[in-house]
mmCIF file of C-alpha atoms in Angstrom:
data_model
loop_
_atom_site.group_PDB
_atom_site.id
_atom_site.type_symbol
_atom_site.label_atom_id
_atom_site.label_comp_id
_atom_site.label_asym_id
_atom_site.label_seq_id
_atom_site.Cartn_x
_atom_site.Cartn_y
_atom_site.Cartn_z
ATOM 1 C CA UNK A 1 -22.594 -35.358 -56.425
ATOM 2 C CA UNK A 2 -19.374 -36.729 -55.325
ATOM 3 C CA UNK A 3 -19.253 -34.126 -52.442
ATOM 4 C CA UNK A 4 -22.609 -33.508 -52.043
ATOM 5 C CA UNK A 5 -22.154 -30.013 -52.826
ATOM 6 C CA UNK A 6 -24.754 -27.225 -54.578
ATOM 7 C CA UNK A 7 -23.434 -25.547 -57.281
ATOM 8 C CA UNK A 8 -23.491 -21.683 -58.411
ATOM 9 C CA UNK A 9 -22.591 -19.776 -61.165
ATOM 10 C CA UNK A 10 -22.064 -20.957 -65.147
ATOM 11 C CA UNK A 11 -20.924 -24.691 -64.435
ATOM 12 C CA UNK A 12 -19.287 -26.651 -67.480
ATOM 13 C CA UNK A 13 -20.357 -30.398 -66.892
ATOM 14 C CA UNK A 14 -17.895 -31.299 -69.099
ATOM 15 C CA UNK A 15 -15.239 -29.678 -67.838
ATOM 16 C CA UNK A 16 -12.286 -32.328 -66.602
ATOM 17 C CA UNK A 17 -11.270 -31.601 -62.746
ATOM 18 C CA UNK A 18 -6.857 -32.296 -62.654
ATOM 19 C CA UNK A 19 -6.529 -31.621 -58.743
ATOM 20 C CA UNK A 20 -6.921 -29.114 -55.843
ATOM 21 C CA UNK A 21 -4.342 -26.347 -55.545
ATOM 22 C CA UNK A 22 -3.895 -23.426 -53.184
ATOM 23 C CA UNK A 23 -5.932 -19.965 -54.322
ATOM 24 C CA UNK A 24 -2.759 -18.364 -55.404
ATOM 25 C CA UNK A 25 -1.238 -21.451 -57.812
ATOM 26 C CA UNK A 26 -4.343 -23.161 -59.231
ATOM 27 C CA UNK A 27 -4.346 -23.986 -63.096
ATOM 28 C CA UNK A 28 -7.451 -23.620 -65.029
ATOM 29 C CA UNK A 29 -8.873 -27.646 -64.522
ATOM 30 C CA UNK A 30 -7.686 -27.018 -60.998
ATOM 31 C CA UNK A 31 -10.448 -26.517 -57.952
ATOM 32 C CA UNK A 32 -9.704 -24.199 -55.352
ATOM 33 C CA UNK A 33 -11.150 -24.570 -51.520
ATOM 34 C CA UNK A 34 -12.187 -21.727 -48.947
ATOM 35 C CA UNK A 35 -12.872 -22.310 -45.311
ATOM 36 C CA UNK A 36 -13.102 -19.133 -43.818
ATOM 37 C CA UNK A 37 -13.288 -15.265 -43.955
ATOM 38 C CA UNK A 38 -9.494 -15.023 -44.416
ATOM 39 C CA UNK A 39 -9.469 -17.346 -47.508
ATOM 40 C CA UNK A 40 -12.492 -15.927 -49.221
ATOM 41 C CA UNK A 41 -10.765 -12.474 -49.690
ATOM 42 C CA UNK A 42 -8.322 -13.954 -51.561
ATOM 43 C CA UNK A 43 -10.652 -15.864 -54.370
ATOM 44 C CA UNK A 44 -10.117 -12.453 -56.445
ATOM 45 C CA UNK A 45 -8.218 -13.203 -59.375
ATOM 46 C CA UNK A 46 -7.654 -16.638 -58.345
ATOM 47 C CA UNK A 47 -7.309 -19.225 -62.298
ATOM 48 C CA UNK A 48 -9.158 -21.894 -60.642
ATOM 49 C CA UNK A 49 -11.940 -23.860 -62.580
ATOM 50 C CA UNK A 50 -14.498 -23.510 -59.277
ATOM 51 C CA UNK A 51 -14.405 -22.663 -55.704
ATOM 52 C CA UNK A 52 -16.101 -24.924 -52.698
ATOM 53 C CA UNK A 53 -16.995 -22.305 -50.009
ATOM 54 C CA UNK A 54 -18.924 -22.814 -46.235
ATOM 55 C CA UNK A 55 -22.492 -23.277 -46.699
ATOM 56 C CA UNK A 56 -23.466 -19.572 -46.511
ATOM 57 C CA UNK A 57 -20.095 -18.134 -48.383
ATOM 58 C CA UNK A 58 -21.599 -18.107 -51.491
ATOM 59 C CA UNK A 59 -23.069 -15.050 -52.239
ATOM 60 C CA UNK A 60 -20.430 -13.592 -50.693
ATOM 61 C CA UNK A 61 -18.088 -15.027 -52.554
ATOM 62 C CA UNK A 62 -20.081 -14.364 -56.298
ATOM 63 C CA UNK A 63 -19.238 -10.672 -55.165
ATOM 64 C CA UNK A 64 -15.116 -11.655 -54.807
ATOM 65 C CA UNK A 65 -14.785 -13.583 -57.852
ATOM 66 C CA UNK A 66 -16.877 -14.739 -61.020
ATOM 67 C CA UNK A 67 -15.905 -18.277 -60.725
ATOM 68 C CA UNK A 68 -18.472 -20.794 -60.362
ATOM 69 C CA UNK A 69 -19.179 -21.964 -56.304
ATOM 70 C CA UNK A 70 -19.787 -25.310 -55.312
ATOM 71 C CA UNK A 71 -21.095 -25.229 -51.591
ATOM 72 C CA UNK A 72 -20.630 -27.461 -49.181
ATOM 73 C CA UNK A 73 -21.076 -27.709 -45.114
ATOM 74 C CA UNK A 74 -17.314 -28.758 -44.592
ATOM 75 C CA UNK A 75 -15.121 -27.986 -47.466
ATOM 76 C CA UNK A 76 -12.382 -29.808 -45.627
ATOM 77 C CA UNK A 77 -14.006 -32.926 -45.957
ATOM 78 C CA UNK A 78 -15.036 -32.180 -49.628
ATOM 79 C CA UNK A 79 -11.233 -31.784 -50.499
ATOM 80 C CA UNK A 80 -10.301 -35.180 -48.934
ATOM 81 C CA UNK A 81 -13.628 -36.962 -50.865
ATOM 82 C CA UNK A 82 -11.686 -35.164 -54.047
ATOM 83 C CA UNK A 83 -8.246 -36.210 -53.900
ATOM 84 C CA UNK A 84 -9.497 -39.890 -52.556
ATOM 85 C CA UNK A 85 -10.765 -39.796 -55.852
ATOM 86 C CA UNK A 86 -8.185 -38.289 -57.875
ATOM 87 C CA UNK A 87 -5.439 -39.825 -56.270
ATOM 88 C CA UNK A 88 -6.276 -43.437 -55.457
ATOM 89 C CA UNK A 89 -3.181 -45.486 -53.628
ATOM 90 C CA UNK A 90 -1.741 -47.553 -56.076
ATOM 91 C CA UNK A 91 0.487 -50.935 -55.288
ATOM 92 C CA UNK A 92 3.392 -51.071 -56.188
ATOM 93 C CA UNK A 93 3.526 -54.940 -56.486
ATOM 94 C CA UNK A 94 0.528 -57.427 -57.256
ATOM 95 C CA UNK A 95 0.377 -60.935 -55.582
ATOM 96 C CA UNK A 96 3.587 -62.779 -53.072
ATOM 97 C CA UNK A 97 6.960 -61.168 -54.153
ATOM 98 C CA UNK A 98 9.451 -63.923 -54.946
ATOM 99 C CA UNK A 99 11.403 -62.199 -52.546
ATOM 100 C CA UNK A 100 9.032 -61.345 -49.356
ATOM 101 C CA UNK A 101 8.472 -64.829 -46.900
ATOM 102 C CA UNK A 102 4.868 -65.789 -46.085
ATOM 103 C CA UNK A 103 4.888 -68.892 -44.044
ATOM 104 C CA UNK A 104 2.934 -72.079 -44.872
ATOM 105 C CA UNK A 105 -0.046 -71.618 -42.246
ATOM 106 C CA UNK A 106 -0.366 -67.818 -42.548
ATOM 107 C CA UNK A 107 -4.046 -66.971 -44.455
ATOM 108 C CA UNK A 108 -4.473 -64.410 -47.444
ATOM 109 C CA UNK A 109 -7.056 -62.826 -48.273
ATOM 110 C CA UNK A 110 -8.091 -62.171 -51.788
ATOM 111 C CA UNK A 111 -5.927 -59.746 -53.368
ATOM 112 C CA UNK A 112 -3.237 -59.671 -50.716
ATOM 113 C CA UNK A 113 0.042 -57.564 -52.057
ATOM 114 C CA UNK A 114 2.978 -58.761 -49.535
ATOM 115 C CA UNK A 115 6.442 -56.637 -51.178
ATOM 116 C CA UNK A 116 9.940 -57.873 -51.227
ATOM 117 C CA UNK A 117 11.505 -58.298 -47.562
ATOM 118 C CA UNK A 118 8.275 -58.826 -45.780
ATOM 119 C CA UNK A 119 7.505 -61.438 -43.501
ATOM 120 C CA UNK A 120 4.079 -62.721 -42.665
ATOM 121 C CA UNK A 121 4.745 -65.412 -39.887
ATOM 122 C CA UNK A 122 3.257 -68.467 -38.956
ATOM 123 C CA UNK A 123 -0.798 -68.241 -38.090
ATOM 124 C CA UNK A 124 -0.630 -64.844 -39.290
ATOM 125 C CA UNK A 125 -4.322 -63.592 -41.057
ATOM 126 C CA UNK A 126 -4.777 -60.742 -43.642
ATOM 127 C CA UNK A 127 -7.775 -59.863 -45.366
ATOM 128 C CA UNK A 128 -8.714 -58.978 -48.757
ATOM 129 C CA UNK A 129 -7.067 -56.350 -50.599
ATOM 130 C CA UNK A 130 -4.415 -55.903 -47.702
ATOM 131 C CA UNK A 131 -0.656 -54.926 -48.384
ATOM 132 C CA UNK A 132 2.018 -55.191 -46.614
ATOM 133 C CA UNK A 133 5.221 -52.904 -47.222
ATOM 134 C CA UNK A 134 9.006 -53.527 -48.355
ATOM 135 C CA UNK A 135 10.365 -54.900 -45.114
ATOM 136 C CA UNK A 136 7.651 -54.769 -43.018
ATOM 137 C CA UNK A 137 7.061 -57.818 -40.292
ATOM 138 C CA UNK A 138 4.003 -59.336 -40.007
ATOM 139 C CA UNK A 139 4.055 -61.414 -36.469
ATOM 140 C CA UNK A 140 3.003 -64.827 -35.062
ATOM 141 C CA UNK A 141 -0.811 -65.017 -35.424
ATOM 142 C CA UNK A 142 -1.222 -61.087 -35.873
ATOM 143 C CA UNK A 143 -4.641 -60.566 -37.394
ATOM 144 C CA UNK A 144 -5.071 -58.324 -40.270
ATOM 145 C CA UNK A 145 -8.799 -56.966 -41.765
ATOM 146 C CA UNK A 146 -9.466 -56.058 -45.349
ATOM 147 C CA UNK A 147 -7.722 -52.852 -47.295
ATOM 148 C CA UNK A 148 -5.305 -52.863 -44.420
ATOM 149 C CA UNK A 149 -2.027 -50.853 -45.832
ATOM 150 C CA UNK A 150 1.116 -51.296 -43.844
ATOM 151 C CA UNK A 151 3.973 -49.076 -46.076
ATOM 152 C CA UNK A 152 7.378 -49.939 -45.958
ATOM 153 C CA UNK A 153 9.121 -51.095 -42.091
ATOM 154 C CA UNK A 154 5.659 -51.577 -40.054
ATOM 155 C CA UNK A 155 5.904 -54.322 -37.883
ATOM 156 C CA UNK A 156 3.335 -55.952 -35.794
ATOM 157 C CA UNK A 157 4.321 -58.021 -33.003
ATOM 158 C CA UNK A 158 2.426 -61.103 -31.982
ATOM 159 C CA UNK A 159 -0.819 -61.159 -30.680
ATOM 160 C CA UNK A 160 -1.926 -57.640 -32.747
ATOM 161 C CA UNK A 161 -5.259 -57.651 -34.351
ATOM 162 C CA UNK A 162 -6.499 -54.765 -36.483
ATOM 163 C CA UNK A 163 -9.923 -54.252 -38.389
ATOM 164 C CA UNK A 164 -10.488 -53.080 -41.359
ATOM 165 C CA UNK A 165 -8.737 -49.695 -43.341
ATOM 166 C CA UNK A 166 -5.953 -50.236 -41.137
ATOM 167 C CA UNK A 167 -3.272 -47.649 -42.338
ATOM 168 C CA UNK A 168 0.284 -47.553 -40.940
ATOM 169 C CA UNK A 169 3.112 -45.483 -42.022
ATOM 170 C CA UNK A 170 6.795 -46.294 -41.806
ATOM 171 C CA UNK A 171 8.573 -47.300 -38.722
ATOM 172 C CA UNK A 172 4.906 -47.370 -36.687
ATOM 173 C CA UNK A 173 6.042 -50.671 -34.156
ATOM 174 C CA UNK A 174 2.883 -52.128 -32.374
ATOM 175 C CA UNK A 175 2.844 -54.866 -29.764
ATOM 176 C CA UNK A 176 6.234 -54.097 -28.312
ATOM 177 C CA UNK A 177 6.481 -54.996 -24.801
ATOM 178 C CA UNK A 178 5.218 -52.694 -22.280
ATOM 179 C CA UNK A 179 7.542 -50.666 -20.387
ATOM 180 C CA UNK A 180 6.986 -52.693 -17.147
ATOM 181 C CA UNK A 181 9.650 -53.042 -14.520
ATOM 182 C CA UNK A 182 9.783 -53.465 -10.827
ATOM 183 C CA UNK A 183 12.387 -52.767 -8.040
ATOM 184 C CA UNK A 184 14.446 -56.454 -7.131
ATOM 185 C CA UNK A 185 17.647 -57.459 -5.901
ATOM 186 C CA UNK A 186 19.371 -54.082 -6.875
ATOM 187 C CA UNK A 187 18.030 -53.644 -10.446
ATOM 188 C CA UNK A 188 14.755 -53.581 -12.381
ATOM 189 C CA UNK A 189 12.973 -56.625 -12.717
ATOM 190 C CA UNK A 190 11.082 -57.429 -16.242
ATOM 191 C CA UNK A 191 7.346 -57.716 -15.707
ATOM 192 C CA UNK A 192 5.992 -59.788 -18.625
ATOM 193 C CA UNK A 193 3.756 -58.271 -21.004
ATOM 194 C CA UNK A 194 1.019 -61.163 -22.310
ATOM 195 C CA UNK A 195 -1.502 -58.751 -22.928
ATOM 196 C CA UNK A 196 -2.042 -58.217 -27.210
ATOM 197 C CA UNK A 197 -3.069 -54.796 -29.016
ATOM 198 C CA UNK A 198 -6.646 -54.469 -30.248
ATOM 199 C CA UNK A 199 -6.960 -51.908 -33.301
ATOM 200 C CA UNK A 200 -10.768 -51.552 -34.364
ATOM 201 C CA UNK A 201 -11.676 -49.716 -38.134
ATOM 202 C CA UNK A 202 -10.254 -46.617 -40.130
ATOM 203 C CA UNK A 203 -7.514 -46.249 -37.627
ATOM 204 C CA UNK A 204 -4.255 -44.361 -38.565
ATOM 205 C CA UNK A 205 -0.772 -44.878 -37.120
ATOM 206 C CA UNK A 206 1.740 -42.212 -38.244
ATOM 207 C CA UNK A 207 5.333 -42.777 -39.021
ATOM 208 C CA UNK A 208 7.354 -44.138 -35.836
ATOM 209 C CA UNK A 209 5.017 -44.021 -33.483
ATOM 210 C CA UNK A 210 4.902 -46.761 -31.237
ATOM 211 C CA UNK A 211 1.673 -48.837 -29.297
ATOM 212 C CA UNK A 212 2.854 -50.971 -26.876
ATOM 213 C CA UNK A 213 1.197 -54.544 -25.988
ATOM 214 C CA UNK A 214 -0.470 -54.639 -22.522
ATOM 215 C CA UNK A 215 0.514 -55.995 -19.501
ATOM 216 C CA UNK A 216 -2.812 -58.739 -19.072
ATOM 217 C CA UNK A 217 -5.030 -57.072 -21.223
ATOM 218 C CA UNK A 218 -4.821 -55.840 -24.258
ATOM 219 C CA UNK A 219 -3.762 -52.349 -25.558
ATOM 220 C CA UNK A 220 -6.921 -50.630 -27.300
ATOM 221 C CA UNK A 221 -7.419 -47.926 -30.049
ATOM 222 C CA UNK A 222 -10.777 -47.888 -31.262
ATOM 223 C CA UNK A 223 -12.542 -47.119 -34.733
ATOM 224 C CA UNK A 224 -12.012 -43.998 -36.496
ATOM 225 C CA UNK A 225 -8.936 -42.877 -34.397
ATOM 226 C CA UNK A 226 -5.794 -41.118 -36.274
ATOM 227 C CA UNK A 227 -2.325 -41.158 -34.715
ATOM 228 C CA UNK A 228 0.498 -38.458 -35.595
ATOM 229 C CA UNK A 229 3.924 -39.530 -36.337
ATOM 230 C CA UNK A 230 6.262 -40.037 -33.058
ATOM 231 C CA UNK A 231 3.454 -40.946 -31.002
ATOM 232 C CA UNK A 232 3.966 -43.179 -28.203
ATOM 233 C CA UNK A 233 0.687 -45.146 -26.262
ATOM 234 C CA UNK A 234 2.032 -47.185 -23.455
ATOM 235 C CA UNK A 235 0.968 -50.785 -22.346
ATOM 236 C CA UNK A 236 -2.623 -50.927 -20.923
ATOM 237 C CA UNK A 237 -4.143 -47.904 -22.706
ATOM 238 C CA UNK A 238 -7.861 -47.894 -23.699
ATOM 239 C CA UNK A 239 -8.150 -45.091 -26.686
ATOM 240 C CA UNK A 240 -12.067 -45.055 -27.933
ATOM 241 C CA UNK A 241 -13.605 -43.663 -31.257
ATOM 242 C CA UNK A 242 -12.784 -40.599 -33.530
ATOM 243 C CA UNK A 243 -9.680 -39.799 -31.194
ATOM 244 C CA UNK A 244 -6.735 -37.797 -32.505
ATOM 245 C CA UNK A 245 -3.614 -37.659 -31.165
ATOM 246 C CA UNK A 246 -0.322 -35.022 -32.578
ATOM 247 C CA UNK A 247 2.831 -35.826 -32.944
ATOM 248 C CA UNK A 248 5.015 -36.249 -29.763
ATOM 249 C CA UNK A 249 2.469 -36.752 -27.472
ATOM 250 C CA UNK A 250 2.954 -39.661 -24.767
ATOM 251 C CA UNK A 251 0.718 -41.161 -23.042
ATOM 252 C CA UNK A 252 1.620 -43.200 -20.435
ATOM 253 C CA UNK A 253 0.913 -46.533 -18.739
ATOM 254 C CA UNK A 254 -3.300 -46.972 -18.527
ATOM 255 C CA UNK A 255 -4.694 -43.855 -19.429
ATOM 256 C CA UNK A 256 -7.664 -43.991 -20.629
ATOM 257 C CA UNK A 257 -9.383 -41.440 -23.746
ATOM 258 C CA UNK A 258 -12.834 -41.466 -24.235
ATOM 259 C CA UNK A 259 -14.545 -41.143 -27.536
ATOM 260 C CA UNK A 260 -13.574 -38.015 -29.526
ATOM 261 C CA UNK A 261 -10.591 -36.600 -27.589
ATOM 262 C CA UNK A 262 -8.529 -34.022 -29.262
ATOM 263 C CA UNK A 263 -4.497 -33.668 -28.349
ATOM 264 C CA UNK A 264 -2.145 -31.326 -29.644
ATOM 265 C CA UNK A 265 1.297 -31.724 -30.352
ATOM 266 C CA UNK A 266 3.902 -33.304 -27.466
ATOM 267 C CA UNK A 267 0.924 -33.683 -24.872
ATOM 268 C CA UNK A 268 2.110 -35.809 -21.995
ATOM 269 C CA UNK A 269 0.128 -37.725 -19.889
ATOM 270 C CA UNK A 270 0.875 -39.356 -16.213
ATOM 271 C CA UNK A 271 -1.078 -42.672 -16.736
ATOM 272 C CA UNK A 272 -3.983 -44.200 -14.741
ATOM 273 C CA UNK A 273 -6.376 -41.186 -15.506
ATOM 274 C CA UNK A 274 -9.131 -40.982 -17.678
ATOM 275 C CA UNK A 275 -9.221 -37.891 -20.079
ATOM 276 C CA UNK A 276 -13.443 -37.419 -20.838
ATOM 277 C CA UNK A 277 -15.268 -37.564 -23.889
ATOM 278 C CA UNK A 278 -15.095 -34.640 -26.575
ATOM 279 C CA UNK A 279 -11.999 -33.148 -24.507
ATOM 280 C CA UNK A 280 -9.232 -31.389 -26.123
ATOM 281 C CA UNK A 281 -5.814 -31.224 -24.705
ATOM 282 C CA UNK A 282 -3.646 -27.624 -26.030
ATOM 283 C CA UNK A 283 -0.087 -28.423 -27.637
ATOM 284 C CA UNK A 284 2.679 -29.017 -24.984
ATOM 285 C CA UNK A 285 -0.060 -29.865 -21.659
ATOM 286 C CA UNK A 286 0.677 -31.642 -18.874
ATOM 287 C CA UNK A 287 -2.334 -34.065 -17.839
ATOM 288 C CA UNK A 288 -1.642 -34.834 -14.348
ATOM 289 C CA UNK A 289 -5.160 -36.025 -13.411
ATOM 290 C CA UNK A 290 -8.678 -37.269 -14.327
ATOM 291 C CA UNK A 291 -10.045 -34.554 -17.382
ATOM 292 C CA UNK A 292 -14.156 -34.480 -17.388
ATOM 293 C CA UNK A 293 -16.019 -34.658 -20.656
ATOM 294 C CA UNK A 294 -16.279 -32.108 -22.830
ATOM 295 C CA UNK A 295 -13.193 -30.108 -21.138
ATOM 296 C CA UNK A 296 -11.078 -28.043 -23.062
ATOM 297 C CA UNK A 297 -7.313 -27.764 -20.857
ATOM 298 C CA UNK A 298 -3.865 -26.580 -21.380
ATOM 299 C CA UNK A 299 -0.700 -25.653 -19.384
ATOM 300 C CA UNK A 300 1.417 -28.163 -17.256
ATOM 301 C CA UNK A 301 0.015 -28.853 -15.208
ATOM 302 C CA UNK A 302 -2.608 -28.663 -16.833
ATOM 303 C CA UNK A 303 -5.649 -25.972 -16.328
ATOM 304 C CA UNK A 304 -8.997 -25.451 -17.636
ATOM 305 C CA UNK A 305 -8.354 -22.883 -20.857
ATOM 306 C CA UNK A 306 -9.540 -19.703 -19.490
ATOM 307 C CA UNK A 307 -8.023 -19.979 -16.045
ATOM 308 C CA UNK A 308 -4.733 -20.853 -17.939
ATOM 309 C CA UNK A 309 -5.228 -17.936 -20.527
ATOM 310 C CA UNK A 310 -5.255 -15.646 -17.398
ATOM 311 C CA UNK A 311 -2.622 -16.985 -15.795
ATOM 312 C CA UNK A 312 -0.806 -16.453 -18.576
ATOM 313 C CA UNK A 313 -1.781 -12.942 -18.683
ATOM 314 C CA UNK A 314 -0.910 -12.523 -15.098
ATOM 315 C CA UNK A 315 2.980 -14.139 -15.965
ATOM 316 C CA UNK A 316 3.409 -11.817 -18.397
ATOM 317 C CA UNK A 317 3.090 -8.851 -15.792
ATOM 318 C CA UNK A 318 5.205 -10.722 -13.178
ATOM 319 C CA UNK A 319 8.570 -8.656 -14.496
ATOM 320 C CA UNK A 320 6.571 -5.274 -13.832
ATOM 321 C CA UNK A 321 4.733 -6.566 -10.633
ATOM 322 C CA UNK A 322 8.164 -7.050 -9.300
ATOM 323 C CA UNK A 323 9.635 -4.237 -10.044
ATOM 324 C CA UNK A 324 6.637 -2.225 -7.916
ATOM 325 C CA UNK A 325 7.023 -4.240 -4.934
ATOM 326 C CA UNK A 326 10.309 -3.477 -5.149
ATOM 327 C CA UNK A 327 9.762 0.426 -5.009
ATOM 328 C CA UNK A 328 7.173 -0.413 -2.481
ATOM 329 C CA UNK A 329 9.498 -1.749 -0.300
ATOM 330 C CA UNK A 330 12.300 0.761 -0.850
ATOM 331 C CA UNK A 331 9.573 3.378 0.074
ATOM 332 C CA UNK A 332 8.501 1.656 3.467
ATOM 333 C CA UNK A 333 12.012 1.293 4.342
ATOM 334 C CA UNK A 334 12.740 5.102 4.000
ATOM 335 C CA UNK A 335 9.521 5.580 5.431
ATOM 336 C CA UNK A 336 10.794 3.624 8.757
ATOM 337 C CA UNK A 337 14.189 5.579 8.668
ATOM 338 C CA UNK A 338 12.822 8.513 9.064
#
């Protein structure tokens, strides 16, 4: 029921689920999880209590192993339903720590854990059920939905509001100031950044990764967007729903992602460009331009996949290519000798 699953095979309804283990190491109250072809040749012999397999795995699977089959259309997202319910997040603390500061016009909402060494500054807001980390800062009027989670070292600068299931891990810093300088009497002159950062629902920020406040307007991320670890977003940029962005990336100054974009790991982008709905970026691309929905790119700078996967190709054969010209020419110039 939980994962909306049909099951196969001799199912004990009393049997008591522990966890979710690989094929190879799962105990006997443990569930196992296939996703493709690869995995389901390895269910033979496998301990686990039951399987989830693909919709359409499961006869296929009955053959492999005599286990019984839950299926589901995304088995990924039946393991996360699982563990969410396994494995619930637990605070630490309960209430104000004695030791964390919450100044005298900052608003809690029912249920509010704030840990020792925290700040939550003046005019600050948080929600019901929201906790803030060991040593994390909350900042001057910083806005804060319910079952936010900020672990351990988070802080918010002023003017940052976030929505609900906010979730940042340690060392995330949003609202710093924008990296905006200009050319004046022989150095680089501070541009002030007023603009805030606008976080909307379910939106993950990994560990140190940074989203800085924007020049007039705001920074946005919108709902649903998850953000790798040592992740930078630079002042002005508008990030819309379901996004996700690997660790390393950058993107600079103003660029704009439309709903759903995909980036792989220590993706750079050149700011002022708008990357298309649905598009996915390959691991390591330069973006160096405007990306049109539903693209799929990689390479710096960056190509459309299958003219990159040839070019590729074609690099690979530049050692040999030389190496003909080369006899070419030595072959002409004998040819002109004589």
């Amino acid at each position: 029921e939980l994962i909306d699953g049909q099951a196969h095979g001799p199912v004990d309804p009393e049997a008591r689920v522990a966890g979710v283990a690989e094929l190879d190491a799962a105990g006997a109250d443990e569930l196992v999880f296939v996703v493709d072809q690869k995995r389901l040749a390895r269910l033979d012999g496998t301990a686990a209590l039951a399987a989830i397999v693909p919709s359409g795995f499961a006869a296929e699977a009955a053959a492999i192993t005599d286990r019984p089959l839950i299926e589901v259309p995304n088995p990924y997202a039946a393991v996360a339903a699982i563990l969410e319910r396994l494995f619930p997040v637990v605070a630490g603390w309960s209430g104000v720590h004695a030791d964390a500061f919450v100044a005298p016009s900052a608003e809690l909402g029912e249920g509010v854990v704030v840990a020792p060494g925290a700040v939550v500054d003046e005019g600050a807001r948080l929600g019901a059920r929201t906790e803030i980390g060991a040593g994390s800062y909350v900042g001057h009027e910083v806005v804060l939905g319910e079952d936010c989670l900020l672990h351990a070292n988070v802080s918010l600068y002023e003017g940052t509001r976030v929505g609900d299931r906010g979730l940042f891990h340690s060392g995330a810093v949003i609202g710093a100031d924008g990296f905006g300088f200009t050319p004046g009497a022989g150095q680089q002159l501070k541009i002030p950044q007023v603009g805030g950062v606008v976080i909307g629902d379910d939106v993950e920020i990994g560990a140190n990764s940074c989203v800085d406040r924007g020049t007039l307007r705001s920074t946005q991320i919108g709902n649903g967007t998850k953000i790798d670890n040592l992740v930078q977003i630079g002042h002005n940029c508008q990030i819309g729903q379901g996004c996700a962005i690997s660790a390393l990336s950058g993107l600079a100054g103003s660029t704009v992602l439309e709903d759903g974009v995909i980036m792989g790991g220590n993706v750079g982008t050149a700011g002022h460009q708008t990357i298309g709905a649905n598009t996915m970026i390959a691991a390591k691309s330069g973006v160096h331009g405007d990306i049109d929905a539903g693209s799929i790119v990689a390479g710096s700078p960056h190509l459309d996949i299958r003219t990159w996967r040839r070019s590729i190709g074609a690099f690979a054969k530049l050692p040999e290519l030389i190496r003909r010209v080369r006899r070419l020419e030595r072959n002409a110039e004998r040819s002109s000798e004589e």
